[in-house]
CSV table of C-alpha atoms in Angstrom, one decimal:
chain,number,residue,atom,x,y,z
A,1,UNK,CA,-11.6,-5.5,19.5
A,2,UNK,CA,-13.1,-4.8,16.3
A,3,UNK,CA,-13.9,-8.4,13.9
A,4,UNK,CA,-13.4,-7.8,10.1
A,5,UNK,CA,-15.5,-9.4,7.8
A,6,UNK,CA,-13.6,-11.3,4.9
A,7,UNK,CA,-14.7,-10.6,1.7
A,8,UNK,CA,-14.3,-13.7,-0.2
A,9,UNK,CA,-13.8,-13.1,-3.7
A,10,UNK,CA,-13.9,-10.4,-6.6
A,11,UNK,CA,-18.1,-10.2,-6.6
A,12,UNK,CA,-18.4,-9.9,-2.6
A,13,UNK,CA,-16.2,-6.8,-3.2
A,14,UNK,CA,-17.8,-5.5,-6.6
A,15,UNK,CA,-20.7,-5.3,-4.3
A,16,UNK,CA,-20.0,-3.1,-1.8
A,17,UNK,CA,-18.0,-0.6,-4.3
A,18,UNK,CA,-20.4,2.8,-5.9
A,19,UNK,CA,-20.1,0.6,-9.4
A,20,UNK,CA,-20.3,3.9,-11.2
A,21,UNK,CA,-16.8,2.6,-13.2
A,22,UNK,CA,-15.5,6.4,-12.7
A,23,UNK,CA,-12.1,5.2,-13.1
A,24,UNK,CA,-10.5,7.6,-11.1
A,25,UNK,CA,-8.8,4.2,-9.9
A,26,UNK,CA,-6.8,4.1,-13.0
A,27,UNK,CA,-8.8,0.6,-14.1
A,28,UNK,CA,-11.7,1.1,-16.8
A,29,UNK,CA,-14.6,-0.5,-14.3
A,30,UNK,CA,-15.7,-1.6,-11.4
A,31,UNK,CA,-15.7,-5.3,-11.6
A,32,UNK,CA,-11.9,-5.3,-12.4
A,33,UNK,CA,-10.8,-2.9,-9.3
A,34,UNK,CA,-12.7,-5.6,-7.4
A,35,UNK,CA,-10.7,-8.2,-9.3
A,36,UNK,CA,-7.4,-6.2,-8.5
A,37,UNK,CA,-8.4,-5.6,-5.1
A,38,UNK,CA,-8.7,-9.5,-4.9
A,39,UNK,CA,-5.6,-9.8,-6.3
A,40,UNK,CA,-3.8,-8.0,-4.2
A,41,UNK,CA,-3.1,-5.4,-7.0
A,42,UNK,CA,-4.9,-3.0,-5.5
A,43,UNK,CA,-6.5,-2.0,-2.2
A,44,UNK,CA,-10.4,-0.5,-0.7
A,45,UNK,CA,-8.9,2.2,-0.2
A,46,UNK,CA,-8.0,3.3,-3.8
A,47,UNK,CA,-11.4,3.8,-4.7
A,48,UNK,CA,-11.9,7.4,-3.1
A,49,UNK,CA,-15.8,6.9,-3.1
A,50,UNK,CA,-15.8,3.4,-1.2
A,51,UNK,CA,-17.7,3.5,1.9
A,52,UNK,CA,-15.4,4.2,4.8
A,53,UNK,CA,-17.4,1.8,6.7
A,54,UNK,CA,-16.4,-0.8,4.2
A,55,UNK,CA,-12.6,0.3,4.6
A,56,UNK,CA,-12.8,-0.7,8.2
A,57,UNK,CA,-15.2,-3.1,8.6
A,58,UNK,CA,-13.8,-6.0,5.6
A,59,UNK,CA,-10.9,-7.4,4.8
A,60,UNK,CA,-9.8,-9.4,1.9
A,61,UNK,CA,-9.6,-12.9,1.7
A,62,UNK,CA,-7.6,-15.0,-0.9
A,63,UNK,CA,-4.7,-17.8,-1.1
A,64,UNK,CA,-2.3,-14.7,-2.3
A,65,UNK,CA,-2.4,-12.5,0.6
A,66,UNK,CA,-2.4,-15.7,2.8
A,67,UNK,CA,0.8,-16.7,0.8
A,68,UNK,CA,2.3,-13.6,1.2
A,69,UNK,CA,1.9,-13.7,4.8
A,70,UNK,CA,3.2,-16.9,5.5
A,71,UNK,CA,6.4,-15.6,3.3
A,72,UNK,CA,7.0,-12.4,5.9
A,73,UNK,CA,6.4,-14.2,8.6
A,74,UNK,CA,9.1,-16.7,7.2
A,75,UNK,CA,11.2,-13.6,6.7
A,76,UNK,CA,10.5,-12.2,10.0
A,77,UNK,CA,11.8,-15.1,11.6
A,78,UNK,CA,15.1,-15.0,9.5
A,79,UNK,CA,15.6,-11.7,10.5
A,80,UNK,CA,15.3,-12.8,14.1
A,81,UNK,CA,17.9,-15.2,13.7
A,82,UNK,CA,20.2,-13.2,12.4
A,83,UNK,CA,19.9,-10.4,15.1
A,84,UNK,CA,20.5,-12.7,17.9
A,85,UNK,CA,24.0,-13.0,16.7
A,86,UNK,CA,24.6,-9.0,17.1
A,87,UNK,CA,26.1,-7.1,20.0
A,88,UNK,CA,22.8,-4.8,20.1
A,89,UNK,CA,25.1,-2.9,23.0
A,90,UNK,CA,27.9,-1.9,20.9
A,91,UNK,CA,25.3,-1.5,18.0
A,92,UNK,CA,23.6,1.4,19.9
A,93,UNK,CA,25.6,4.3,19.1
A,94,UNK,CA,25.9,3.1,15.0
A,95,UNK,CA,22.0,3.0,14.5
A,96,UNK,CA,21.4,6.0,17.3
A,97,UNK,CA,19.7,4.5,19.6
A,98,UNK,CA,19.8,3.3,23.4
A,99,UNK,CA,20.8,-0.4,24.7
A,100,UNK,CA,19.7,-0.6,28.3
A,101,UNK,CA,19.6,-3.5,30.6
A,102,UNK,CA,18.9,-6.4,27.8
A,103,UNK,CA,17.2,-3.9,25.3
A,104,UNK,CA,18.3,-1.8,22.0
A,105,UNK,CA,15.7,1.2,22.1
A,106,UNK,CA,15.2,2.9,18.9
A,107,UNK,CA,13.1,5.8,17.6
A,108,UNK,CA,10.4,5.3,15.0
A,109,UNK,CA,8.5,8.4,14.4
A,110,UNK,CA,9.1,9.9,17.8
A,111,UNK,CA,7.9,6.7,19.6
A,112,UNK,CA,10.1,4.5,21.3
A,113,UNK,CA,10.7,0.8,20.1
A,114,UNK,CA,12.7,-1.7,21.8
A,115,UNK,CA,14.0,-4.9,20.2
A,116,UNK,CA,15.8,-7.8,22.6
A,117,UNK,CA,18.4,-10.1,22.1
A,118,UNK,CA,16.2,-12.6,20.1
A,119,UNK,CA,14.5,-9.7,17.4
A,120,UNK,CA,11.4,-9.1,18.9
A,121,UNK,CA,10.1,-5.6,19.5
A,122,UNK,CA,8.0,-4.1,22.1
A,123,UNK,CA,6.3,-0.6,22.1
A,124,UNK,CA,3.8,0.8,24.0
A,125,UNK,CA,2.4,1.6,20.5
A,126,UNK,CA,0.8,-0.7,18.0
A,127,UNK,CA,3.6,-2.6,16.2
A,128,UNK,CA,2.6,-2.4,12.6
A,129,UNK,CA,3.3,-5.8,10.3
A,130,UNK,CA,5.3,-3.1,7.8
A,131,UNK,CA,7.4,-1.9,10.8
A,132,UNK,CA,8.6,-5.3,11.9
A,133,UNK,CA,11.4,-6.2,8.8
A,134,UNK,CA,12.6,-2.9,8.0
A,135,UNK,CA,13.5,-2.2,11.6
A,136,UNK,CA,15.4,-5.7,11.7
A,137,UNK,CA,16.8,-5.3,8.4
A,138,UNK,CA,18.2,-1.3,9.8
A,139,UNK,CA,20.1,-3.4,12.9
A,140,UNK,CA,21.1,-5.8,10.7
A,141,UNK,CA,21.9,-3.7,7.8
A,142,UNK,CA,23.1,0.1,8.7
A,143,UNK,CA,26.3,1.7,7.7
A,144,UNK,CA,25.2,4.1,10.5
A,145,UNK,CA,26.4,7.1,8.4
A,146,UNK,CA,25.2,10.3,9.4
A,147,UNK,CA,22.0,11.9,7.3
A,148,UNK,CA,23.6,15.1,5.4
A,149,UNK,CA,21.0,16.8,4.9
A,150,UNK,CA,21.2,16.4,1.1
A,151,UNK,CA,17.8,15.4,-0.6
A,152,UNK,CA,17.0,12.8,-3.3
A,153,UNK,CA,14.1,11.6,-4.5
A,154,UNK,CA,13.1,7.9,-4.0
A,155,UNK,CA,14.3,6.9,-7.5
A,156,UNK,CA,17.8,8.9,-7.5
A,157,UNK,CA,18.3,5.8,-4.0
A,158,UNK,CA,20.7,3.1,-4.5
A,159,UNK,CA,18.5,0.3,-6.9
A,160,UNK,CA,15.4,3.0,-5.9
A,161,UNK,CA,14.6,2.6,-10.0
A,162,UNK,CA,13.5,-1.2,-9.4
A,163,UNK,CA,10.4,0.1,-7.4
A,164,UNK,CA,10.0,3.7,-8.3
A,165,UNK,CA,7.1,3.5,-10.1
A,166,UNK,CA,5.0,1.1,-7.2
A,167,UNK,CA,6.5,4.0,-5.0
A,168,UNK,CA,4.6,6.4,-6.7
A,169,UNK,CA,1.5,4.8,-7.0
A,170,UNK,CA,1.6,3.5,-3.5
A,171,UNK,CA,3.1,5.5,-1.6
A,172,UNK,CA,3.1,9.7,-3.0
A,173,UNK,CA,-0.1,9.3,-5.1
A,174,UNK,CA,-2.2,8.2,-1.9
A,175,UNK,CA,-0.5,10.8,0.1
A,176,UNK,CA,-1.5,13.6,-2.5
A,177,UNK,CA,-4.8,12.4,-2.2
A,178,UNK,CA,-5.0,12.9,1.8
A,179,UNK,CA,-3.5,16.0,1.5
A,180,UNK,CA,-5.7,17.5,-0.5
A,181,UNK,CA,-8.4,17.3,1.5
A,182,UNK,CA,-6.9,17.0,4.9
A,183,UNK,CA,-4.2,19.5,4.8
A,184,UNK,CA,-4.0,19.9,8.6
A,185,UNK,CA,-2.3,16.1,8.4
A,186,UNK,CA,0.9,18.2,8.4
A,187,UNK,CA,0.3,19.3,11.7
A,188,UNK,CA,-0.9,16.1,12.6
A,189,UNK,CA,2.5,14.8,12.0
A,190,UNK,CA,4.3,17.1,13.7
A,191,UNK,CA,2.0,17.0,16.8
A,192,UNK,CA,1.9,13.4,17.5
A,193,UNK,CA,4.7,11.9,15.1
A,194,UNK,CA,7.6,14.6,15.9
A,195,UNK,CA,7.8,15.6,12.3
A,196,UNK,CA,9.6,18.9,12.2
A,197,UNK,CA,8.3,21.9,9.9
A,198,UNK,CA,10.7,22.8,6.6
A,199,UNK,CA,9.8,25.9,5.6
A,200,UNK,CA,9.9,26.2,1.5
A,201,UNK,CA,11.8,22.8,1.3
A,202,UNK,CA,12.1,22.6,-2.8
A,203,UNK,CA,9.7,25.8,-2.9
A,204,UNK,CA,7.1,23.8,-1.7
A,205,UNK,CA,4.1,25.4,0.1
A,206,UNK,CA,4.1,23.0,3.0
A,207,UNK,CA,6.8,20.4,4.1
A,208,UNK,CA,7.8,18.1,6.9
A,209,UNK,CA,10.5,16.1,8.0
A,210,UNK,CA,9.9,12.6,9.5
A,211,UNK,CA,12.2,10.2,11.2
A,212,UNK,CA,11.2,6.7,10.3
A,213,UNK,CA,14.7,5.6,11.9
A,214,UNK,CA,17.4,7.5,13.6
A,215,UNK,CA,19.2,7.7,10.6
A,216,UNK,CA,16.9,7.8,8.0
A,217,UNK,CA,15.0,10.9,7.6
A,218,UNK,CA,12.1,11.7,5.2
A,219,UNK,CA,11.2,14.8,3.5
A,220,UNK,CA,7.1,15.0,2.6
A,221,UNK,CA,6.9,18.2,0.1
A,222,UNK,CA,3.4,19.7,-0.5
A,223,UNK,CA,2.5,21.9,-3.3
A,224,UNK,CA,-1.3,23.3,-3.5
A,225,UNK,CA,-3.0,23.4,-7.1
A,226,UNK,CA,-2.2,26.6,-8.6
A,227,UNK,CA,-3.5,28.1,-12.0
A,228,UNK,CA,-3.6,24.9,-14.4
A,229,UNK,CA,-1.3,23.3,-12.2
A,230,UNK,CA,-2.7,20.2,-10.5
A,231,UNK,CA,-1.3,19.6,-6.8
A,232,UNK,CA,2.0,17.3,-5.6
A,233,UNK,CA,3.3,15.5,-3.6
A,234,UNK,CA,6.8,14.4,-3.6
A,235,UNK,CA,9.3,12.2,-0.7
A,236,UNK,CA,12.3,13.0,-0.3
A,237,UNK,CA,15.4,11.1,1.3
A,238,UNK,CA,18.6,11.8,2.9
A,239,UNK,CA,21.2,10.7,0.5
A,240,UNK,CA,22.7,8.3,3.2
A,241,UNK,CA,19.4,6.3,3.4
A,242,UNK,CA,19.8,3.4,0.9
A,243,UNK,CA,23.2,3.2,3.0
A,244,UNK,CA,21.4,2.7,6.2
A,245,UNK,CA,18.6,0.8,5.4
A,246,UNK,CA,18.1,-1.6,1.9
A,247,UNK,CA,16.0,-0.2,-0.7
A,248,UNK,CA,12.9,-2.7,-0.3
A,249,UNK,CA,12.8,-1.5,3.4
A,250,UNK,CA,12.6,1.9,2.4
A,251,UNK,CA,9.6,1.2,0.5
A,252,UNK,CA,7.9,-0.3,3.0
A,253,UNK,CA,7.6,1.5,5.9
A,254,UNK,CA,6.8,4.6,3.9
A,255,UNK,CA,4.0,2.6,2.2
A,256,UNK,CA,3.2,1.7,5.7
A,257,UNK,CA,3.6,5.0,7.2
A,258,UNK,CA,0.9,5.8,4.0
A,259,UNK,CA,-1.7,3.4,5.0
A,260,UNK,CA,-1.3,4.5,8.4
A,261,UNK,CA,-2.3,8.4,7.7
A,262,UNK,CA,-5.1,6.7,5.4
A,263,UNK,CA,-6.9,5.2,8.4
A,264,UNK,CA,-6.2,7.9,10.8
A,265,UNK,CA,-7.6,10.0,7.9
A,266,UNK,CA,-10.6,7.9,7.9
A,267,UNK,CA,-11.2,8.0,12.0
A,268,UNK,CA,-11.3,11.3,12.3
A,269,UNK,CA,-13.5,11.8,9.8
A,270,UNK,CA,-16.1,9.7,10.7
């Protein structure tokens, strides 16, 4: 098992950072990424030319992550409470999943989860902190209505305005940025994370559709650079989704599903 080292504050960070204030981060230097990183505003990983080493070796320490922490796990346990009051058997068939023996088994990603009568999920998988509430808050939460195959963009989502922009810049920006550079990730997905191939979705030169949940699919649209035009990437949602899972929950298990490809990204190409 692999010990982080906690970067303390903004200057431990500043340090191990190229300090050549680029600002391809979007902030004008160096010292205040690492004072955003600290912050929590941003993350490592948005400089591009940060060590990968440092990506997997540090972690970030301050009161406001810490905070935040102590709030999901608050949440979490909420959450928990509330699922031990549902029927997960007669809940199966709304959310598309399985309930066997004293277990609801749902899909995420092709990999199967399963969630008992007190909230608590099992995999044989790694289950990711971003995973956790949005996969309560889909038992507790879906309309079960069946995807229709009609697709919106994040923003066009019940309340998806509220976060659009922090979708953006969390979740389709860093994508774009993998893609890029590690266009076979499309095949990745569909290899090991059932995505399924849709050809010329939006005219796009590459696309994939992923099932987060059972019922709520999401489109990934990738268009290569072409004459002046830069490169895109743009997700896409079944219509249904803000109907079977709330908005925040949306956001965060694709921002999860994000930082996920970011460090597989990173493995591989070490």
């Amino acid at each position: 098992m692999r010990i982080m080292t906690e970067l303390k504050n903004a200057m431990e960070i500043f340090k191990k950072l190229p300090r050549t204030n680029c600002k391809e981060c979007g902030i004008p230097t160096c010292f205040a990424f690492a004072a955003a990183v600290f912050k929590g505003d941003k993350r490592l990983c948005d400089c591009t030319h940060v060590d990968k080493a440092v990506i997997e070796n540090y972690s970030i320490a301050n009161s406001d992550s810490r905070t935040l922490e102590r709030e999901e796990a608050k949440a979490v346990e909420e959450l928990r409470s509330r699922v031990a009051e549902v029927d997960l058997a007669a809940a199966a068939e709304r959310l598309g999943g399985v309930y066997s023996g004293e277990h609801l088994t749902l899909k995420m990603l092709g990999k199967d989860f399963h969630i008992d009568q007190n909230g608590v999920i099992t995999s044989l998988c790694h289950i990711h902190g971003w995973l956790t509430i949005p996969m309560l808050n889909y038992i507790l939460e879906s309309e079960g209505k069946t995807p229709v195959g009609e697709w919106t963009p994040f923003r066009e989502l019940k309340d998806g305005w509220v976060r659009a922009g922090l979708f953006e810049q969390r979740c389709e920006k860093p994508l774009k940025r993998i893609a890029d550079v590690h266009t076979d990730l499309f095949e990745f997905m569909v290899q090991i994370f059932s995505a399924k191939h849709a050809p010329r979705a939006f005219n796009s030169d590459i696309a994939v559709t992923l099932y987060p949940l059972p019922k709520v699919p999401m489109l990934i649209c990738y268009w290569r650079p072409e004459g002046d035009m830069q490169s895109s990437v743009n997700i896409f949602f079944d219509k249904t989704a803000a109907d079977n899972l709330p908005i925040d929950s949306i956001y965060r298990i694709t921002a999860g599903i994000v930082m996920m490809f970011e460090k597989i990204v990173v493995t591989h190409a070490a």
